[in-house]
Coordinates of C-alpha atoms and ligand atoms in Angstrom, one line a residue:
M1 CA -197.1 -80.9 -48.8
L2 CA -194.0 -80.5 -50.9
R3 CA -195.9 -81.2 -54.1
T4 CA -199.2 -80.3 -55.7
H5 CA -199.6 -83.5 -57.7
T6 CA -198.1 -86.9 -58.0
C7 CA -196.0 -88.0 -61.0
G8 CA -198.9 -90.2 -62.3
E9 CA -201.9 -87.9 -62.4
L10 CA -201.5 -85.0 -64.8
N11 CA -203.1 -85.3 -68.3
I12 CA -204.5 -83.3 -71.1
N13 CA -207.1 -81.8 -68.7
S14 CA -204.3 -80.2 -66.7
L15 CA -202.9 -78.0 -69.5
G16 CA -201.9 -74.6 -68.4
Q17 CA -201.7 -75.4 -64.7
T18 CA -198.6 -74.5 -62.7
V19 CA -197.7 -77.6 -60.7
T20 CA -195.1 -78.9 -58.3
L21 CA -193.9 -82.5 -58.5
C22 CA -191.4 -84.4 -56.4
G23 CA -189.7 -87.7 -57.3
W24 CA -186.7 -89.6 -58.6
V25 CA -184.9 -88.9 -61.8
Q26 CA -185.6 -92.0 -64.0
K27 CA -183.6 -90.7 -66.9
S28 CA -182.4 -87.5 -68.5
R29 CA -181.4 -86.8 -72.0
D30 CA -180.1 -83.8 -74.0
L31 CA -181.4 -83.5 -77.5
G32 CA -180.0 -80.5 -79.3
G33 CA -180.7 -77.6 -77.1
T34 CA -183.5 -79.4 -75.2
T35 CA -183.2 -81.4 -72.0
F36 CA -185.9 -84.0 -71.2
I37 CA -186.1 -85.6 -67.7
D38 CA -188.4 -88.3 -66.6
I39 CA -189.4 -87.9 -63.0
R40 CA -190.8 -90.9 -61.2
D41 CA -192.7 -91.7 -58.0
R42 CA -194.9 -94.6 -56.9
F43 CA -197.8 -93.2 -58.9
G44 CA -196.1 -92.9 -62.3
L45 CA -193.8 -91.0 -64.5
T46 CA -193.9 -87.4 -65.9
Q47 CA -191.8 -85.8 -68.6
L48 CA -190.1 -82.6 -67.7
I49 CA -188.7 -80.3 -70.4
L50 CA -186.1 -77.5 -70.4
N51 CA -185.3 -75.7 -73.6
A52 CA -184.1 -72.4 -75.1
D53 CA -186.9 -70.6 -73.2
T54 CA -185.6 -71.9 -69.9
D55 CA -183.2 -69.9 -67.9
A56 CA -179.6 -71.0 -68.7
E57 CA -178.6 -71.5 -65.0
L58 CA -181.6 -73.8 -64.5
R59 CA -180.6 -75.8 -67.6
E60 CA -177.1 -76.2 -66.3
K61 CA -178.5 -77.5 -63.0
A62 CA -180.7 -79.9 -64.8
R63 CA -177.7 -81.2 -66.7
S64 CA -176.0 -82.1 -63.4
L65 CA -178.8 -84.5 -62.4
G66 CA -177.9 -88.1 -62.2
R67 CA -180.2 -91.2 -62.1
E68 CA -182.2 -91.5 -58.9
F69 CA -181.5 -87.9 -57.7
V70 CA -184.5 -86.8 -55.7
I71 CA -185.9 -83.5 -57.1
K72 CA -188.7 -81.0 -56.8
V73 CA -189.8 -79.1 -59.8
T74 CA -192.3 -76.4 -60.5
G75 CA -193.6 -75.6 -64.0
K76 CA -196.4 -75.3 -66.4
V77 CA -198.3 -78.3 -67.9
L78 CA -197.9 -78.2 -71.7
E79 CA -199.2 -80.5 -74.4
R80 CA -196.5 -82.7 -75.8
T81 CA -195.6 -82.6 -79.5
S82 CA -194.7 -86.3 -79.6
K83 CA -197.1 -88.1 -77.3
N84 CA -196.6 -91.4 -75.6
P85 CA -199.9 -93.4 -75.5
K86 CA -198.4 -96.1 -73.3
I87 CA -198.5 -94.0 -70.1
P88 CA -201.3 -92.0 -68.5
T89 CA -199.3 -88.8 -68.5
G90 CA -198.1 -89.4 -72.1
D91 CA -200.0 -86.4 -73.5
I92 CA -198.3 -83.8 -71.4
E93 CA -195.0 -82.5 -70.2
I94 CA -193.9 -79.9 -67.6
A95 CA -191.9 -76.8 -68.7
V96 CA -189.6 -76.5 -65.7
E97 CA -189.4 -73.1 -64.1
E98 CA -187.9 -74.1 -60.7
L99 CA -185.8 -77.0 -59.8
D100 CA -184.6 -78.1 -56.4
I101 CA -182.3 -81.0 -55.8
L102 CA -183.7 -82.5 -52.6
N103 CA -181.1 -85.2 -52.4
A104 CA -178.3 -86.5 -54.7
A105 CA -177.9 -90.2 -55.4
K106 CA -174.9 -92.4 -56.1
I107 CA -175.1 -94.3 -59.4
P108 CA -177.4 -97.2 -58.5
P109 CA -175.8 -100.7 -58.7
F110 CA -178.3 -101.9 -61.2
L111 CA -180.9 -100.4 -63.5
I112 CA -184.1 -99.3 -61.7
E113 CA -186.3 -100.3 -64.6
D114 CA -188.9 -103.0 -65.3
E115 CA -186.2 -105.2 -66.9
T116 CA -183.1 -104.8 -64.8
D117 CA -179.5 -106.0 -65.3
G118 CA -179.1 -106.7 -61.5
G119 CA -178.5 -110.3 -60.4
E120 CA -180.6 -111.7 -57.5
E121 CA -177.9 -111.4 -54.9
L122 CA -177.2 -107.8 -55.8
R123 CA -180.8 -106.8 -55.8
A124 CA -181.3 -108.5 -52.5
K125 CA -178.5 -106.5 -51.0
Y126 CA -180.1 -103.3 -52.2
R127 CA -183.6 -104.4 -51.8
Y128 CA -184.8 -100.9 -51.1
L129 CA -183.7 -100.0 -54.6
D130 CA -185.2 -103.2 -56.1
L131 CA -188.5 -102.1 -54.5
R132 CA -188.5 -99.0 -56.5
R133 CA -189.0 -101.1 -59.6
N134 CA -192.5 -101.3 -60.9
P135 CA -193.0 -105.1 -61.1
I136 CA -192.0 -105.6 -57.4
R137 CA -194.0 -102.6 -56.2
Q138 CA -197.0 -103.8 -58.1
N139 CA -196.7 -107.2 -56.4
L140 CA -196.7 -105.5 -53.0
M141 CA -199.7 -103.3 -54.0
L142 CA -201.5 -106.5 -55.1
R143 CA -200.7 -108.0 -51.7
H144 CA -202.0 -104.9 -49.9
R145 CA -205.2 -105.1 -51.9
M146 CA -205.7 -108.7 -51.1
G147 CA -205.1 -108.1 -47.4
Q148 CA -207.7 -105.4 -47.4
E149 CA -210.2 -107.7 -49.2
V150 CA -209.5 -110.5 -46.8
R151 CA -210.3 -108.2 -43.9
K152 CA -213.4 -106.9 -45.6
Y153 CA -214.8 -110.4 -46.3
L154 CA -214.0 -111.9 -42.9
D155 CA -215.3 -108.8 -41.1
A156 CA -218.6 -109.1 -43.0
Q157 CA -218.8 -112.8 -41.9
G158 CA -218.5 -111.8 -38.2
F159 CA -214.8 -112.6 -37.7
I160 CA -212.9 -110.7 -35.1
E161 CA -209.2 -109.8 -35.6
V162 CA -207.2 -110.7 -32.5
E163 CA -203.5 -110.5 -32.1
T164 CA -201.7 -113.4 -30.4
P165 CA -198.2 -113.3 -28.9
V166 CA -195.0 -113.9 -30.7
L167 CA -192.9 -115.0 -27.7
I168 CA -194.6 -118.3 -26.9
K169 CA -193.9 -122.0 -26.4
S170 CA -193.6 -124.6 -29.0
T171 CA -196.7 -125.2 -31.2
P172 CA -195.8 -128.2 -33.3
E173 CA -196.7 -127.8 -37.0
G174 CA -194.1 -130.3 -38.2
A175 CA -191.1 -128.0 -38.3
R176 CA -188.3 -126.9 -36.0
D177 CA -188.9 -124.0 -33.7
F178 CA -187.0 -120.8 -33.7
V179 CA -186.2 -120.0 -30.1
V180 CA -185.4 -116.8 -28.2
P181 CA -183.4 -116.9 -24.9
S182 CA -185.0 -115.2 -22.0
R183 CA -182.8 -112.8 -20.1
M184 CA -185.1 -112.6 -17.2
N185 CA -185.4 -116.3 -16.9
P186 CA -181.9 -117.7 -17.2
G187 CA -181.6 -120.9 -19.1
E188 CA -185.2 -120.7 -20.4
F189 CA -186.4 -120.0 -24.0
Y190 CA -189.4 -118.8 -25.8
A191 CA -190.3 -120.4 -29.1
L192 CA -191.6 -118.3 -32.0
P193 CA -195.0 -119.5 -33.1
Q194 CA -195.1 -122.0 -36.0
S195 CA -198.7 -120.8 -36.1
P196 CA -201.0 -119.3 -33.5
Q197 CA -202.8 -122.7 -33.3
T198 CA -203.3 -123.2 -29.6
F199 CA -204.1 -119.5 -29.0
K200 CA -206.8 -119.5 -31.6
Q201 CA -208.3 -122.6 -30.0
L202 CA -208.2 -120.9 -26.6
L203 CA -210.0 -117.9 -28.1
M204 CA -212.8 -120.3 -29.0
V205 CA -212.8 -121.5 -25.4
S206 CA -213.1 -117.8 -24.5
G207 CA -216.2 -117.6 -26.6
F208 CA -214.9 -115.4 -29.4
D209 CA -216.8 -117.6 -31.9
R210 CA -215.0 -116.4 -35.0
Y211 CA -211.4 -115.3 -35.0
F212 CA -209.0 -114.2 -37.7
Q213 CA -205.5 -112.8 -37.9
I214 CA -203.1 -112.0 -40.8
V215 CA -200.1 -113.1 -38.9
K216 CA -196.4 -113.9 -39.1
C217 CA -195.4 -117.5 -38.5
F218 CA -191.9 -118.9 -38.0
R219 CA -190.6 -122.3 -39.0
D220 CA -187.0 -123.4 -39.0
E221 CA -186.9 -125.7 -42.0
D222 CA -185.0 -126.1 -45.2
L223 CA -185.9 -123.4 -47.7
R224 CA -187.2 -123.7 -51.2
A225 CA -188.6 -121.2 -53.7
D226 CA -192.0 -121.2 -52.0
R227 CA -190.7 -121.2 -48.4
Q228 CA -189.4 -118.6 -46.1
P229 CA -188.4 -118.9 -42.4
E230 CA -191.0 -116.3 -41.6
F231 CA -194.2 -116.1 -43.6
T232 CA -197.7 -114.9 -43.3
Q233 CA -200.9 -116.8 -42.7
I234 CA -204.5 -115.7 -42.9
D235 CA -205.3 -117.6 -39.7
C236 CA -208.9 -118.4 -38.7
E237 CA -210.9 -120.4 -36.2
L238 CA -214.7 -120.8 -35.8
S239 CA -216.9 -122.3 -33.1
F240 CA -220.0 -124.5 -33.5
V241 CA -219.2 -125.5 -37.1
E242 CA -218.7 -128.6 -39.1
Q243 CA -216.1 -129.2 -41.8
E244 CA -218.7 -128.3 -44.5
D245 CA -219.3 -124.8 -43.0
I246 CA -215.6 -124.1 -43.0
L247 CA -215.1 -125.2 -46.6
N248 CA -218.0 -123.1 -47.7
I249 CA -216.9 -119.9 -45.9
F250 CA -213.3 -120.2 -47.2
E251 CA -214.3 -121.2 -50.6
G252 CA -216.3 -117.9 -50.4
L253 CA -213.2 -116.0 -49.4
T254 CA -211.2 -117.4 -52.2
R255 CA -213.9 -116.7 -54.8
H256 CA -214.3 -113.2 -53.4
L257 CA -210.6 -112.5 -53.9
F258 CA -210.5 -113.9 -57.4
S259 CA -213.6 -111.9 -58.3
V260 CA -212.6 -108.5 -56.9
V261 CA -208.9 -108.7 -57.4
K262 CA -208.6 -110.6 -60.7
G263 CA -212.1 -110.3 -62.2
I264 CA -212.4 -114.1 -62.4
T265 CA -215.5 -116.0 -61.5
L266 CA -214.6 -119.5 -60.3
D267 CA -216.9 -122.5 -60.4
T268 CA -217.7 -124.5 -57.3
F269 CA -214.5 -126.1 -56.1
P270 CA -214.4 -129.8 -56.6
R271 CA -213.7 -132.0 -53.5
M272 CA -211.2 -134.9 -53.7
Q273 CA -210.5 -137.6 -51.1
Y274 CA -206.9 -137.7 -50.1
S275 CA -206.7 -141.3 -51.1
D276 CA -207.9 -140.5 -54.6
A277 CA -205.5 -137.6 -54.9
M278 CA -202.6 -140.0 -54.1
R279 CA -203.9 -142.7 -56.4
L280 CA -204.6 -140.5 -59.4
Y281 CA -201.9 -137.9 -59.0
G282 CA -199.4 -139.2 -56.5
S283 CA -199.7 -136.0 -54.6
D284 CA -201.9 -134.4 -51.9
K285 CA -201.8 -131.2 -53.8
P286 CA -202.7 -132.3 -57.4
D287 CA -202.4 -129.8 -60.2
V288 CA -205.8 -130.3 -61.8
R289 CA -205.3 -127.7 -64.6
F290 CA -204.7 -130.8 -66.7
G291 CA -205.7 -134.5 -66.7
M292 CA -202.9 -137.0 -67.3
Q293 CA -204.1 -139.1 -64.3
F294 CA -202.2 -142.1 -63.2
V295 CA -203.1 -145.4 -64.7
E296 CA -202.3 -148.5 -62.5
L297 CA -201.1 -151.4 -64.5
N298 CA -200.4 -154.3 -62.1
D299 CA -203.3 -156.3 -63.7
V300 CA -202.1 -155.6 -67.2
V301 CA -198.4 -156.1 -67.0
K302 CA -197.6 -158.7 -64.4
G303 CA -196.8 -162.3 -65.1
K304 CA -194.9 -161.8 -68.4
N305 CA -191.5 -162.7 -67.0
F306 CA -190.4 -159.1 -66.8
A307 CA -188.9 -159.3 -63.3
I308 CA -188.9 -155.5 -62.7
F309 CA -192.7 -155.4 -63.1
D310 CA -193.3 -158.7 -61.5
N311 CA -191.4 -157.8 -58.4
A312 CA -192.8 -154.3 -58.1
E313 CA -195.5 -153.4 -55.6
L314 CA -196.9 -150.9 -58.1
V315 CA -196.6 -150.5 -61.9
V316 CA -198.1 -147.2 -62.8
G317 CA -197.9 -144.7 -65.7
I318 CA -199.2 -141.7 -67.5
N319 CA -200.2 -141.0 -71.0
A320 CA -198.3 -138.1 -72.5
K321 CA -200.7 -137.2 -75.3
G322 CA -199.2 -136.4 -78.6
C323 CA -195.6 -137.3 -77.6
A324 CA -195.1 -140.5 -79.6
G325 CA -192.7 -138.4 -81.7
Y326 CA -190.2 -138.2 -78.8
T327 CA -186.9 -139.4 -80.0
R328 CA -184.8 -142.0 -78.2
K329 CA -182.6 -139.1 -77.1
Q330 CA -185.5 -137.3 -75.6
V331 CA -186.7 -140.3 -73.7
D332 CA -183.2 -141.0 -72.5
E333 CA -182.9 -137.5 -71.3
L334 CA -186.2 -137.9 -69.4
T335 CA -185.0 -141.1 -67.9
D336 CA -181.8 -139.4 -66.7
W337 CA -183.9 -136.6 -65.2
L338 CA -186.0 -139.2 -63.3
K339 CA -182.9 -141.0 -62.1
R340 CA -181.4 -137.9 -60.5
P341 CA -181.1 -138.3 -56.7
Q342 CA -183.8 -135.6 -56.2
I343 CA -186.4 -138.0 -57.8
G344 CA -184.6 -141.3 -57.5
A345 CA -186.5 -143.4 -60.0
S346 CA -184.7 -146.6 -61.0
G347 CA -185.7 -146.4 -64.7
L348 CA -188.4 -145.5 -67.1
V349 CA -190.4 -147.8 -69.4
Y350 CA -192.1 -146.3 -72.4
C351 CA -194.5 -147.4 -75.1
R352 CA -195.0 -145.3 -78.2
Y353 CA -198.4 -145.5 -80.0
N354 CA -197.1 -144.5 -83.4
T355 CA -199.2 -142.4 -85.7
D356 CA -199.3 -145.4 -88.1
G357 CA -201.0 -147.4 -85.4
T358 CA -198.1 -149.6 -84.4
L359 CA -197.0 -149.9 -80.8
K360 CA -193.3 -149.9 -79.8
S361 CA -192.1 -150.2 -76.3
S362 CA -188.7 -150.3 -74.5
V363 CA -189.7 -153.8 -73.2
D364 CA -190.6 -155.4 -76.5
K365 CA -188.7 -158.5 -75.3
F366 CA -191.4 -159.2 -72.8
Y367 CA -194.5 -157.7 -74.3
N368 CA -195.7 -158.3 -77.9
E369 CA -197.9 -156.0 -79.8
D370 CA -201.1 -157.7 -78.6
E371 CA -200.1 -157.1 -75.0
L372 CA -199.1 -153.6 -75.7
T373 CA -202.6 -153.1 -77.1
N374 CA -203.9 -153.9 -73.6
W375 CA -201.6 -151.2 -72.2
A376 CA -203.0 -148.7 -74.7
A377 CA -206.5 -149.7 -73.7
A378 CA -205.7 -149.2 -70.0
F379 CA -204.3 -145.7 -70.8
E380 CA -207.1 -144.9 -73.2
A381 CA -204.2 -144.0 -75.5
E382 CA -204.6 -143.1 -79.2
A383 CA -202.2 -143.1 -82.1
G384 CA -199.6 -140.3 -81.4
D385 CA -199.4 -140.8 -77.7
L386 CA -196.5 -141.9 -75.5
M387 CA -197.1 -144.0 -72.4
L388 CA -194.6 -143.6 -69.6
V389 CA -194.4 -146.2 -66.9
L390 CA -192.6 -146.5 -63.6
A391 CA -192.4 -149.5 -61.2
G392 CA -191.4 -149.9 -57.6
P393 CA -192.7 -149.5 -54.0
A394 CA -196.1 -147.8 -54.2
D395 CA -195.5 -144.7 -52.2
K396 CA -192.1 -144.0 -53.8
V397 CA -193.2 -144.6 -57.3
R398 CA -196.3 -142.4 -57.0
K399 CA -194.1 -139.5 -55.8
Q400 CA -191.8 -140.1 -58.7
L401 CA -194.6 -140.3 -61.2
N402 CA -196.1 -137.1 -59.8
E403 CA -192.8 -135.3 -60.7
L404 CA -192.9 -136.8 -64.1
R405 CA -196.5 -135.8 -64.6
L406 CA -195.8 -132.2 -63.6
E407 CA -192.7 -132.1 -65.8
M408 CA -194.7 -133.4 -68.8
G409 CA -197.6 -131.0 -68.0
G410 CA -195.1 -128.2 -68.1
R411 CA -193.4 -129.3 -71.3
L412 CA -196.8 -129.7 -73.0
G413 CA -197.8 -126.2 -71.9
L414 CA -200.7 -127.5 -69.8
R415 CA -199.7 -125.5 -66.7
D416 CA -201.0 -122.1 -67.8
K417 CA -200.4 -119.4 -65.2
D418 CA -203.6 -117.6 -66.2
K419 CA -205.8 -120.6 -65.6
F420 CA -206.9 -121.4 -62.0
A421 CA -207.9 -124.8 -60.9
P422 CA -208.8 -124.9 -57.2
L423 CA -210.0 -127.9 -55.3
W424 CA -210.4 -129.2 -51.7
V425 CA -208.5 -132.3 -50.7
V426 CA -210.4 -133.9 -47.8
D427 CA -210.2 -136.8 -45.4
F428 CA -206.5 -136.8 -44.8
P429 CA -205.0 -139.5 -42.7
L430 CA -204.7 -138.5 -39.0
L431 CA -201.3 -140.0 -38.6
E432 CA -198.2 -140.4 -40.7
W433 CA -195.6 -143.0 -40.2
D434 CA -192.2 -141.5 -39.5
E435 CA -189.6 -144.0 -40.9
E436 CA -186.7 -142.3 -39.3
N437 CA -188.0 -142.2 -35.7
G438 CA -190.1 -145.4 -36.0
R439 CA -193.3 -143.7 -34.8
Y440 CA -196.4 -141.9 -35.9
H441 CA -196.6 -138.2 -36.4
A442 CA -199.7 -136.0 -36.6
M443 CA -200.1 -135.4 -40.3
H444 CA -201.7 -132.0 -39.8
H445 CA -201.0 -131.2 -36.1
P446 CA -201.8 -133.0 -32.8
F447 CA -205.1 -131.0 -32.3
T448 CA -206.8 -132.4 -35.3
S449 CA -209.8 -134.5 -34.6
P450 CA -210.1 -138.0 -36.0
K451 CA -213.3 -138.9 -37.8
P452 CA -215.5 -140.1 -35.0
E453 CA -216.2 -143.4 -36.9
D454 CA -212.5 -144.1 -37.1
I455 CA -211.6 -143.5 -33.5
A456 CA -211.9 -147.2 -32.7
L457 CA -209.1 -147.9 -35.2
L458 CA -206.6 -145.8 -33.2
D459 CA -205.4 -148.8 -31.3
T460 CA -205.5 -151.4 -34.0
E461 CA -204.7 -149.6 -37.3
P462 CA -203.5 -146.1 -36.5
G463 CA -202.3 -145.5 -40.0
S464 CA -205.8 -145.9 -41.5
V465 CA -207.6 -143.4 -39.1
R466 CA -208.9 -140.5 -41.2
A467 CA -209.0 -137.0 -39.9
N468 CA -211.5 -134.2 -40.3
A469 CA -208.8 -132.3 -42.1
Y470 CA -208.8 -130.5 -45.4
D471 CA -206.5 -128.5 -47.7
L472 CA -207.3 -125.9 -50.3
V473 CA -205.1 -126.5 -53.4
I474 CA -204.8 -124.2 -56.4
N475 CA -202.7 -125.2 -59.4
G476 CA -200.8 -127.8 -57.5
T477 CA -199.9 -125.5 -54.6
E478 CA -201.2 -125.9 -51.1
I479 CA -202.9 -122.6 -50.3
G480 CA -204.5 -123.5 -47.1
G481 CA -205.2 -126.2 -44.6
G482 CA -207.1 -126.8 -41.5
S483 CA -209.2 -129.2 -39.5
I484 CA -212.0 -129.8 -37.1
R485 CA -210.3 -129.9 -33.7
I486 CA -210.4 -132.1 -30.7
H487 CA -212.3 -130.2 -28.0
E488 CA -212.4 -132.8 -25.2
K489 CA -209.6 -133.4 -22.8
T490 CA -209.9 -137.2 -22.9
L491 CA -209.6 -137.4 -26.7
Q492 CA -206.8 -134.9 -26.8
S493 CA -204.9 -136.8 -24.1
L494 CA -205.4 -140.0 -26.1
M495 CA -204.1 -138.3 -29.1
F496 CA -200.9 -137.2 -27.3
K497 CA -200.5 -140.7 -26.1
H498 CA -200.6 -142.0 -29.7
L499 CA -198.1 -139.5 -30.7
G500 CA -195.7 -140.8 -28.2
F501 CA -196.0 -138.2 -25.4
S502 CA -196.0 -139.5 -21.9
A503 CA -198.8 -138.0 -19.7
E504 CA -196.2 -135.8 -18.0
E505 CA -194.8 -134.5 -21.2
A506 CA -198.2 -133.8 -22.6
Q507 CA -199.1 -131.9 -19.4
K508 CA -195.8 -130.0 -19.4
Q509 CA -196.1 -128.9 -23.0
F510 CA -199.8 -128.5 -23.5
G511 CA -201.3 -128.5 -19.9
F512 CA -202.8 -125.1 -20.5
L513 CA -204.8 -126.4 -23.4
L514 CA -205.9 -129.6 -21.7
D515 CA -206.9 -127.6 -18.7
A516 CA -208.9 -125.2 -20.8
F517 CA -210.8 -128.1 -22.3
E518 CA -212.1 -128.7 -18.8
F519 CA -213.8 -125.3 -18.7
G520 CA -216.4 -125.7 -21.4
A521 CA -214.6 -125.8 -24.7
P522 CA -217.0 -125.5 -27.7
P523 CA -216.7 -127.7 -30.7
H524 CA -214.5 -125.8 -33.1
G525 CA -212.4 -125.9 -36.2
G526 CA -210.4 -123.7 -38.5
I527 CA -208.1 -123.1 -41.3
A528 CA -205.0 -121.1 -42.3
F529 CA -204.2 -119.8 -45.7
G530 CA -200.6 -119.2 -46.7
F531 CA -200.9 -115.5 -47.6
D532 CA -197.6 -115.2 -49.4
R533 CA -198.4 -118.2 -51.6
L534 CA -201.8 -116.9 -52.4
C535 CA -200.4 -113.6 -53.4
S536 CA -197.7 -115.2 -55.6
I537 CA -200.3 -117.2 -57.4
F538 CA -202.4 -114.1 -58.0
A539 CA -199.3 -112.3 -59.3
G540 CA -198.3 -115.2 -61.5
L541 CA -195.0 -115.8 -59.8
D542 CA -193.2 -119.1 -59.0
S543 CA -191.5 -117.8 -55.8
I544 CA -193.1 -116.1 -52.8
R545 CA -190.0 -113.8 -52.5
D546 CA -191.3 -111.2 -54.7
V547 CA -194.5 -110.7 -52.8
I548 CA -192.5 -110.1 -49.6
A549 CA -190.9 -106.7 -49.1
F550 CA -187.8 -107.9 -47.4
P551 CA -187.4 -111.7 -47.9
K552 CA -184.6 -114.0 -46.9
N553 CA -182.4 -115.9 -49.3
N554 CA -182.1 -119.7 -49.6
S555 CA -179.8 -119.9 -46.6
G556 CA -182.3 -118.0 -44.5
R557 CA -180.2 -114.8 -44.6
D558 CA -181.2 -111.2 -45.1
V559 CA -178.1 -110.1 -47.1
M560 CA -179.2 -106.4 -46.8
I561 CA -179.1 -106.1 -43.1
D562 CA -176.7 -109.0 -42.8
S563 CA -178.7 -111.2 -40.5
P564 CA -178.4 -113.6 -38.7
S565 CA -175.1 -112.4 -37.2
T566 CA -173.1 -113.0 -34.1
I567 CA -173.8 -111.0 -30.9
A568 CA -171.4 -109.5 -28.5
P569 CA -170.0 -111.7 -25.7
E570 CA -171.6 -109.4 -23.1
Q571 CA -175.0 -110.0 -24.6
M572 CA -174.4 -113.7 -24.7
K573 CA -173.5 -113.6 -21.0
E574 CA -176.5 -111.5 -20.2
L575 CA -178.7 -114.1 -21.9
N576 CA -176.9 -117.0 -20.1
I577 CA -176.0 -118.7 -23.4
A578 CA -172.8 -120.0 -24.9
T579 CA -172.1 -121.3 -28.4
T580 CA -170.3 -124.5 -29.1
N581 CA -168.2 -123.3 -32.0
Ligands
LIG1 N1 -202.3 -124.1 -37.7 C1 -202.5 -124.8 -39.0 C2 -201.3 -124.5 -39.9 O1 -200.5 -123.6 -39.7 C3 -203.7 -124.4 -39.7 C4 -204.9 -124.8 -39.0 O2 -205.1 -126.0 -38.6 O3 -205.8 -123.9 -38.8 O4 -201.1 -125.2 -40.9

């Protein structure tokens, strides 16, 4: 080893030892005749000192060091005169006797410190330097710890880790596939897995009973802060289980992680029907750190000649507690925010419950104070509250009000990053109407089992068939989702038919699975957790980027390695592909 110790481990008990450390120069300063250098590695920071007692040549060499030079020093551990209680090595310093420059460094393009001056793009280009910074490294260490704990927990529960292939054929999870041309099979393509879904089901057919994998998945979809084209799942599948078993085991995993990694003991996770989540929060991933549930007002507000409410399918609102003091300007600003195309509300109606007990709304022309009292009763509002109301087509207006609720929750400081509110959302619909293509899609994926009691509705009312599907939601973020699967060929074929596959198409794309179901497939079900998201929640981050060592930017690019990029014409030829532009 080039060193005797790391830069984070020497302390008052090490006084008098002669040690050798290796690391990067964090900073160096000359004070009078004394030179101080901070040397850093993954483990910490140690102060080096060179003074009048040090050989002049060595001091000269030390003065030539720039930031981020890689050095090796040998010296004696001394007690510091001015101690730094903030770091574990703050009581000591090393009186340098030997100094080797292992490698020089150019001046880094941004400060390698906890608070840096580097913009996002610059840091992405030099990601390997950004990764030297404590906050980012700590995120990755947290991720490592969580991965280890996941393995420990699942192993103890009898899960076997099995790797599944990356060059496969489409597994529809609702996104576009990334494809890879096959040189050996001209004109043919592999798809990268959107998830190992079909493979893990096949492992159940093979009798593995309990499978897991911490695995990369690939989805070609538009990116947002919490999405990456490649991301990691904790992917699991179990045989001979019911929904309840899966919820319990994975609630156990989540509680285990919170307990060992964050020291937090969580209560039993509440369960909420999908239909209630939509009705009360307008979202299938409600943030239940705070209340502010939706209040439906059709019965209260209709029939008073206010056409907007009379003609709306749904009039629904929230009570922003303590916000009656919002000025006209603030409400206008909120209205503009709601009207932006991203949200698309047509307007916002409000009613202030003033602290003096009077009620004042933006629709006073249609509703007198008596009627507004009924609003207040429906909202369970008190003096000082502000009722915010939207109207329109039910689905749309719920989505818009969900945005408003989250915004108001944020403004009122109700979305505390240190508070964790997990819940299971259950009984999702099996199918979702796709307006654009005029047909049904699988809401989860085509392998999800309908509730047996709803199967009869598949022909008559497909939209109201419920699935044995569930999501784990924490603080308004979907952390995981899964379902009990179909394990019989006839039902799976029926499902493909309802999703618009002809028998031939189903056989061509999923024949292997349908065939496997004829060889004794056990009842099974599973779940996958978004590992990046889980880590980002644990780290208190909004984006998953900083829990990923080498993430892509919003356009799906890795600006460090400059990918994607064009390939040589010969390579295109060899792959039997051509571009159209
Ligand atoms: N394959 C599913 C997904 O990626 C999870 C599951 O059903 O287990 O969302």
